[in-house]
Coordinates of N, CA and C and ligand atoms in Angstrom, one line a residue:
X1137 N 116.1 108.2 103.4 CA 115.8 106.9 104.1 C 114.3 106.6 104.1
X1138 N 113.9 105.6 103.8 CA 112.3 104.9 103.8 C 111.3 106.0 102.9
X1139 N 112.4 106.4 102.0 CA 111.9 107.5 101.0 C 111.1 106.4 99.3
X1140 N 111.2 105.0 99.2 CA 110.8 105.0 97.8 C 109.6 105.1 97.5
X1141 N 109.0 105.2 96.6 CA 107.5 105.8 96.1 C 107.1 104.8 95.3
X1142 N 105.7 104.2 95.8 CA 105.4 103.4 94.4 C 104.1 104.4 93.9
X1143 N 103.6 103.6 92.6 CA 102.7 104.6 92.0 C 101.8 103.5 92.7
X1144 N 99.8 103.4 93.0 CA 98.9 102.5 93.2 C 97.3 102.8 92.3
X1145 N 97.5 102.3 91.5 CA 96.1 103.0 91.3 C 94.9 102.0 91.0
X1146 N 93.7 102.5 91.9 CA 92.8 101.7 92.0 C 91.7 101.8 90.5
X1147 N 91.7 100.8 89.7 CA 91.3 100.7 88.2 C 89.8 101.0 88.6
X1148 N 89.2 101.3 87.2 CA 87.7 101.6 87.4 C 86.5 100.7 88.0
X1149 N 87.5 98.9 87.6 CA 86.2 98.1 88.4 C 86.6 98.0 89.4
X1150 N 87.5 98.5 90.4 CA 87.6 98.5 91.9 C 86.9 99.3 92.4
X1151 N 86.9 100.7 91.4 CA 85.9 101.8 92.1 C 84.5 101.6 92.5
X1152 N 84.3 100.7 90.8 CA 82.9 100.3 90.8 C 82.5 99.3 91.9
X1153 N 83.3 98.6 92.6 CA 83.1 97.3 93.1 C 83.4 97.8 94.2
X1154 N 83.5 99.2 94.9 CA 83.1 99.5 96.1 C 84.7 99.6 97.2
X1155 N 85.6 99.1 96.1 CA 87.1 98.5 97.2 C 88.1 99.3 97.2
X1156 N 87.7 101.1 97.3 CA 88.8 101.8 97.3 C 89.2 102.0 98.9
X1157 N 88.6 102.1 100.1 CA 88.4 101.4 101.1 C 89.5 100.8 101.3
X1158 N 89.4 99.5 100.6 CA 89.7 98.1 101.4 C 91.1 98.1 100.8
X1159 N 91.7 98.8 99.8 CA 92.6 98.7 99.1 C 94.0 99.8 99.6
X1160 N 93.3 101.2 99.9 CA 94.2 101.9 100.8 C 94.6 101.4 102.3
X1161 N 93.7 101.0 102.6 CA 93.4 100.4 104.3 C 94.8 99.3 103.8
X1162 N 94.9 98.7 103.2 CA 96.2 97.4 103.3 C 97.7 98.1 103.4
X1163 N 97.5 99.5 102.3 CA 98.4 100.6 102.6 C 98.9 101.1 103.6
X1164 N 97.8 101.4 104.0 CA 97.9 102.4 105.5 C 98.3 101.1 106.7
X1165 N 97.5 100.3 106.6 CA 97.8 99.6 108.3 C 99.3 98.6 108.2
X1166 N 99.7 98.5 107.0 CA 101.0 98.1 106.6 C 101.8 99.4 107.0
X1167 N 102.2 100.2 107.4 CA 102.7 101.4 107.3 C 103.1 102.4 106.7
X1168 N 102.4 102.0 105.4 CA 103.4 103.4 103.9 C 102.4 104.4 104.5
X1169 N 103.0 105.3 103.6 CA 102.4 106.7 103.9 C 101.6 107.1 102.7
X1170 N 100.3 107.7 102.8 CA 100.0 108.2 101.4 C 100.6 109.5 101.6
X1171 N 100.8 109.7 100.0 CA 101.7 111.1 100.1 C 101.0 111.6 98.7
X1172 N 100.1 111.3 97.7 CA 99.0 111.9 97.1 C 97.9 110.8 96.6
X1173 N 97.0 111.4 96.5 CA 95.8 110.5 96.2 C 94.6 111.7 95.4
X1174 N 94.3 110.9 94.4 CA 93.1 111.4 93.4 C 92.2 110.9 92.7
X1175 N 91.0 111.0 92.9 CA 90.1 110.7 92.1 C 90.1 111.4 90.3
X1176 N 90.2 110.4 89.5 CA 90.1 111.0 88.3 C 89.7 110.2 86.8
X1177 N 88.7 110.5 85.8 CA 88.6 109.9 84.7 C 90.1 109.8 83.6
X1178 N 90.8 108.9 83.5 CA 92.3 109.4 82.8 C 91.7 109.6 81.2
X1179 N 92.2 110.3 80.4 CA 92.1 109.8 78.7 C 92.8 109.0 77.9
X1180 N 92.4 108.7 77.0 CA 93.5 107.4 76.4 C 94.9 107.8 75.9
X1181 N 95.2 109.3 76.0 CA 96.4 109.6 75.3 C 97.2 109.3 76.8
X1182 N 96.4 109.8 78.1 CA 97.5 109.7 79.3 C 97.9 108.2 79.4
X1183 N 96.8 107.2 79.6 CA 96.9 105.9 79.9 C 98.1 105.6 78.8
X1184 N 97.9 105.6 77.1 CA 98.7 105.1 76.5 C 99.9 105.3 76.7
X1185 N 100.4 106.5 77.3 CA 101.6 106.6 78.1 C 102.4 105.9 79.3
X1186 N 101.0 106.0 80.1 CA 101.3 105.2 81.3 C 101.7 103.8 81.0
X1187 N 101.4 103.2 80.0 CA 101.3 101.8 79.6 C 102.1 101.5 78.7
X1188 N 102.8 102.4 78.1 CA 103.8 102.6 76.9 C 104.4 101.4 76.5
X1189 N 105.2 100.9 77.5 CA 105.8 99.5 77.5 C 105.3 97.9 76.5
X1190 N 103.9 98.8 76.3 CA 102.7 97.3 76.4 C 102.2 97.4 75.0
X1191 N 102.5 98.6 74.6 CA 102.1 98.9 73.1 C 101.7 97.9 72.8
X1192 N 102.9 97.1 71.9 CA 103.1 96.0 71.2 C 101.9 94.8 71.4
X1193 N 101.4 94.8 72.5 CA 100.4 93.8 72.9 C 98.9 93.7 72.3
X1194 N 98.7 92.4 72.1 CA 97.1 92.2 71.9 C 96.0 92.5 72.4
X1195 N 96.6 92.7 73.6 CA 95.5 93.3 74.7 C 95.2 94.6 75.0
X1196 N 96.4 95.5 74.3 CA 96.6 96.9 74.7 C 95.2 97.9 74.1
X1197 N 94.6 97.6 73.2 CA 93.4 98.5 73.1 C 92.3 98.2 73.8
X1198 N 92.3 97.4 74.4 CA 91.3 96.9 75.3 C 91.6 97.3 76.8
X1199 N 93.0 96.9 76.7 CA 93.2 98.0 78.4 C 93.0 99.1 78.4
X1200 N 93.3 99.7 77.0 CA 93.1 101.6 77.4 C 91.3 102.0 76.9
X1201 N 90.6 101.1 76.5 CA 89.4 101.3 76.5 C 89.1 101.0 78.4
X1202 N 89.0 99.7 78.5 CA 88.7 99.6 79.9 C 89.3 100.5 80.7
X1203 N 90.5 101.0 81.2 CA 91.0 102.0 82.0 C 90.5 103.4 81.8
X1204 N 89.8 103.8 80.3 CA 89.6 104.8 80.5 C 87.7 104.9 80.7
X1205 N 87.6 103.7 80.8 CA 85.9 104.1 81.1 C 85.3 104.7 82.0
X1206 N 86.4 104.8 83.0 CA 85.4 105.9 84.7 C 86.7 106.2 85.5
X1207 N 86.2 106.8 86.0 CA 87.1 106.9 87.3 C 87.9 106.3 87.8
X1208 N 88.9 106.2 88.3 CA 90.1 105.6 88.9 C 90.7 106.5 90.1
X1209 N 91.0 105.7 91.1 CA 91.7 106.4 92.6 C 93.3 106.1 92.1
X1210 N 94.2 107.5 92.3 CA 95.9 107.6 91.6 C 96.2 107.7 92.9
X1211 N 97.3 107.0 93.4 CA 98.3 107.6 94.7 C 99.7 107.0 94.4
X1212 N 100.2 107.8 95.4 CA 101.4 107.5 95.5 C 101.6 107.2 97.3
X1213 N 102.3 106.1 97.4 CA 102.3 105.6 98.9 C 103.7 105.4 98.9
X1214 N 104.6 105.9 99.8 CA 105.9 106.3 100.1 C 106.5 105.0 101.4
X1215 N 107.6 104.5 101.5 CA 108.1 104.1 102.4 C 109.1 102.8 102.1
X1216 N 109.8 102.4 103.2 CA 110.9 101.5 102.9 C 110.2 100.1 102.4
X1217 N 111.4 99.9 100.7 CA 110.6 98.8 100.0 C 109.2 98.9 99.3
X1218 N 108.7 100.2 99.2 CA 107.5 100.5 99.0 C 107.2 99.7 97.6
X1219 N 108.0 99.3 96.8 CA 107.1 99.1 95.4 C 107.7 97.5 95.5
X1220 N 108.5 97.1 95.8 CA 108.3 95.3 95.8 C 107.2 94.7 96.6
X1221 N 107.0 95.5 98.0 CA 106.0 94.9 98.9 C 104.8 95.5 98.0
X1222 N 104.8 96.7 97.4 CA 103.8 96.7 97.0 C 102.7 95.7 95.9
X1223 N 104.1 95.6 94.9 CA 103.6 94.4 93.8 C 102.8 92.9 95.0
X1224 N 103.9 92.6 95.7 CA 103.9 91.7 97.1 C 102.2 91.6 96.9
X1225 N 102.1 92.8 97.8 CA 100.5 93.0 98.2 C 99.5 92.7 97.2
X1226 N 99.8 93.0 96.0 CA 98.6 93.1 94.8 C 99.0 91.8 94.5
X1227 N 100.1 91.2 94.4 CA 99.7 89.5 93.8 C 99.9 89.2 92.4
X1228 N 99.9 88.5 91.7 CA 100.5 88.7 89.8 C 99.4 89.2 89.4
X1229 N 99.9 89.5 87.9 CA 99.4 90.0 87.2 C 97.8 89.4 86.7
X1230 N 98.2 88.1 87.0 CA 96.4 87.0 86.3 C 96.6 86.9 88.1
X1231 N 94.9 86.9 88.4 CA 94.5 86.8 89.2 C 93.8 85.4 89.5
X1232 N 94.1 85.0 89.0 CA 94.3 83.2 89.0 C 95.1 82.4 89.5
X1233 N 96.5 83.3 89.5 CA 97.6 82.9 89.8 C 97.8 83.7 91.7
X1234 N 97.1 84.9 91.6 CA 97.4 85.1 92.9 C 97.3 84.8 94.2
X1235 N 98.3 84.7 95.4 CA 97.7 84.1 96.5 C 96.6 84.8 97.5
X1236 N 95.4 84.1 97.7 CA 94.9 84.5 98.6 C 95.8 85.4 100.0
X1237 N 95.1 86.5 100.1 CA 95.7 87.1 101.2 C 96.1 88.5 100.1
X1238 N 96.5 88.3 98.7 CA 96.9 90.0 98.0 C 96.0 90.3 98.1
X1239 N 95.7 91.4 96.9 CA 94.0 92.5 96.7 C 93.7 91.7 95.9
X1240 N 94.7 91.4 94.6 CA 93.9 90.6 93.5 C 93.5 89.0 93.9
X1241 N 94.5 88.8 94.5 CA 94.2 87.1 95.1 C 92.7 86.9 95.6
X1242 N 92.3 87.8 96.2 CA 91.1 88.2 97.4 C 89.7 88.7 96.8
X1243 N 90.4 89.9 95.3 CA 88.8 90.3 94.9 C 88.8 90.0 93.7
X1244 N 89.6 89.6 93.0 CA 89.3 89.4 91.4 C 89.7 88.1 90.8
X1245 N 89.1 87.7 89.3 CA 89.2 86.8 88.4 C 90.2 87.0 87.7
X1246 N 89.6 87.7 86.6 CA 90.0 88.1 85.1 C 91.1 88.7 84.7
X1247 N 92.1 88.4 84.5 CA 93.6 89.8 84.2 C 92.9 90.7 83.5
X1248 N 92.0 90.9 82.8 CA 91.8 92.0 82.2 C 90.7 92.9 83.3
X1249 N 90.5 92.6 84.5 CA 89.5 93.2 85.5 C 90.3 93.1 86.9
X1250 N 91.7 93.3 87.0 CA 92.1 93.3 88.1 C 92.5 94.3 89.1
X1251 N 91.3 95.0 89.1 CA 91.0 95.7 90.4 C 92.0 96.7 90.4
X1252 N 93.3 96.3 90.8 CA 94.9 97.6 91.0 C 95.7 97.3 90.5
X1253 N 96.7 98.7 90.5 CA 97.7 98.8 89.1 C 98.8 98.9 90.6
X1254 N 100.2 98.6 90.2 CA 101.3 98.8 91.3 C 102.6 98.7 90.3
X1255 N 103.5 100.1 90.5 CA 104.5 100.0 89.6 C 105.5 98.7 90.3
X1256 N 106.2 98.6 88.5 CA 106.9 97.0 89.0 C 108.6 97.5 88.8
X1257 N 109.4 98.5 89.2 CA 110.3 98.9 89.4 C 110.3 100.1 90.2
X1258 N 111.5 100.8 90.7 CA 112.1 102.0 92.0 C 112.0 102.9 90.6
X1259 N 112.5 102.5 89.5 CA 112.3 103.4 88.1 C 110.9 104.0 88.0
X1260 N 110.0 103.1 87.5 CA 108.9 103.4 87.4 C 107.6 103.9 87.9
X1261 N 108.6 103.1 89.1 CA 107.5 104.2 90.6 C 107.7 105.8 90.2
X1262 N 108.7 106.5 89.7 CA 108.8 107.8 89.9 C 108.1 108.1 88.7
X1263 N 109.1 107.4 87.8 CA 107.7 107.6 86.3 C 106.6 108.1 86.2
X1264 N 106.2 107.1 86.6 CA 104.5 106.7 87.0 C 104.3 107.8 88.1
X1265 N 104.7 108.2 89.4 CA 104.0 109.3 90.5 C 103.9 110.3 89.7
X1266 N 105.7 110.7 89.0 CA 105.6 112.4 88.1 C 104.5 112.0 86.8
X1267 N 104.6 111.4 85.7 CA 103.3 111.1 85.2 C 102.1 111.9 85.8
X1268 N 101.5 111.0 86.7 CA 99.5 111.6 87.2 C 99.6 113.0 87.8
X1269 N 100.8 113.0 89.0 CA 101.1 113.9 89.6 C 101.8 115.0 89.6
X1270 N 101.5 116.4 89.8 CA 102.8 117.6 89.3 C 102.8 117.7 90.4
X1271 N 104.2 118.6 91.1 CA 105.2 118.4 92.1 C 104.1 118.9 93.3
X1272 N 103.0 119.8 93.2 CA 102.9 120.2 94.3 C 101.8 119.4 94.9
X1273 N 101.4 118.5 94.3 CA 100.2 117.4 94.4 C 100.7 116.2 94.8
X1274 N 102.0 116.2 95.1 CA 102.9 115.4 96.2 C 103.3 115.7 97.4
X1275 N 103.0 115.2 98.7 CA 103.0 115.7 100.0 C 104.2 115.5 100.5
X1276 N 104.9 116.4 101.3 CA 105.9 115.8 102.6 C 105.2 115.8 103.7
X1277 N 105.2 115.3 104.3 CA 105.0 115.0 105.9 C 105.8 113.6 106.7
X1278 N 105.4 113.9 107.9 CA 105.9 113.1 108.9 C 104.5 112.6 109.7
X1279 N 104.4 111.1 109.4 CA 103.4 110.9 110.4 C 103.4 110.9 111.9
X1280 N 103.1 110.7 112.4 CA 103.4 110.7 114.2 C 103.9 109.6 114.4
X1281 N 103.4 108.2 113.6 CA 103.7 106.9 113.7 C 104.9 106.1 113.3
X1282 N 105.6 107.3 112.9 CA 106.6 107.0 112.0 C 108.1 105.8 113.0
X1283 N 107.7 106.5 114.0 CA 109.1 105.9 115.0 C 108.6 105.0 115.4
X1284 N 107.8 104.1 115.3 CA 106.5 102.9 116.0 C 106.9 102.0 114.8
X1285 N 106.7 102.3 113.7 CA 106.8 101.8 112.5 C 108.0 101.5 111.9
X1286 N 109.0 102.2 111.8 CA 110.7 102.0 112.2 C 111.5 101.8 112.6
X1287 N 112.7 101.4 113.2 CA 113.6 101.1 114.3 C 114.5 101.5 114.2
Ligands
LIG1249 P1 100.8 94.4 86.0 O1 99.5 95.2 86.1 O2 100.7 93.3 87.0 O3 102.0 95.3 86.2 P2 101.4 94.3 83.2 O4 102.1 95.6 83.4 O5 102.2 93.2 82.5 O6 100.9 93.7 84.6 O7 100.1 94.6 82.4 C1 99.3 95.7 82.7 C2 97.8 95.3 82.7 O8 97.5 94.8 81.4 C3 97.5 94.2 83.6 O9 97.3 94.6 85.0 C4 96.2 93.6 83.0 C5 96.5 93.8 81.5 N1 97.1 92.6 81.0 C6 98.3 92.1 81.2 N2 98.5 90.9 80.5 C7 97.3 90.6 80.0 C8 96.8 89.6 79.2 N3 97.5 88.5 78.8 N4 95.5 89.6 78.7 C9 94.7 90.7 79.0 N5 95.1 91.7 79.8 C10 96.4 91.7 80.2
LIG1250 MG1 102.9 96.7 85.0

């Protein structure tokens, strides 16, 4: 119960632009739980994986150049509904389109500069956690706030 996992990862120009912060914080005070988080440069063989789906696209060498230029924050944030509210929270894919009040609505322009990644299926949330994550770099716990936050 209030077990699904989405994957969240904050892309390199969020890092750069100072909003890893302001990006977990919407996580946390919404109630999911982090249950792993990392700082890490990916390579293009990981990303091209991660992104598999997108091959086919125009844009796809240019995402795995941009993605892999620096650093990125990976987590996985756990809880009921976790990966619809999550998309929810980040706002579409062009940040043009998104409503003020998501991350992207709030800090970005450009679809090709939009700040966070959020898996878009209960499928791919696991994909995507086991992907970055090996089993023991995934947490169980119980927060204290858990029965505040649930009914
Ligand atoms: P999302 O990240 O919202 O799940 P997606 O999976 O379709 O969107 O695409 C992955 C990323 O690829 C997206 O966050 C930004 C980039 N992208 C998508 N469509 C694009 C486009 N038309 N031009 C440039 N970059 C694009
Ligand atoms: Mg996607």
């Amino acid at each position: 119960q209030n077990k699904e996992r989405t994957f969240i990862m904050v892309k390199p120009d969020g890092v750069q632009r100072g909003l890893v912060g302001e990006i977990m914080k919407r996580f946390e005070n919404r109630g999911y739980k982090l249950v792993a988080c990392k700082m890490c440069t990916p390579t293009k063989a990981h990303l091209e994986e991660h992104y598999r789906d997108l091959k086919s696209k125009g844009f796809f060498a240019g995402l795995i150049e941009y993605m892999s230029s620096g650093p990125v924050v990976a987590m996985v944030w756990e809880g009921k509904e976790a990966v619809k509210m999550g998309r929810m929270m980040l706002g579409a894919t062009n940040p043009l389109q998104s409503n003020p009040g998501t991350i992207r609505g709030d800090f970005c322009i450009d679809v090709g500069r939009n700040i966070c990644h959020g898996s878009d299926s209960v499928e791919s949330g696991k994909r995507e956690s086991e992907h970055w994550f090996k089993d023991g770099e995934i947490q169980e716990w119980s927060p204290a706030q858990s029965k505040w936050v649930y009914e």
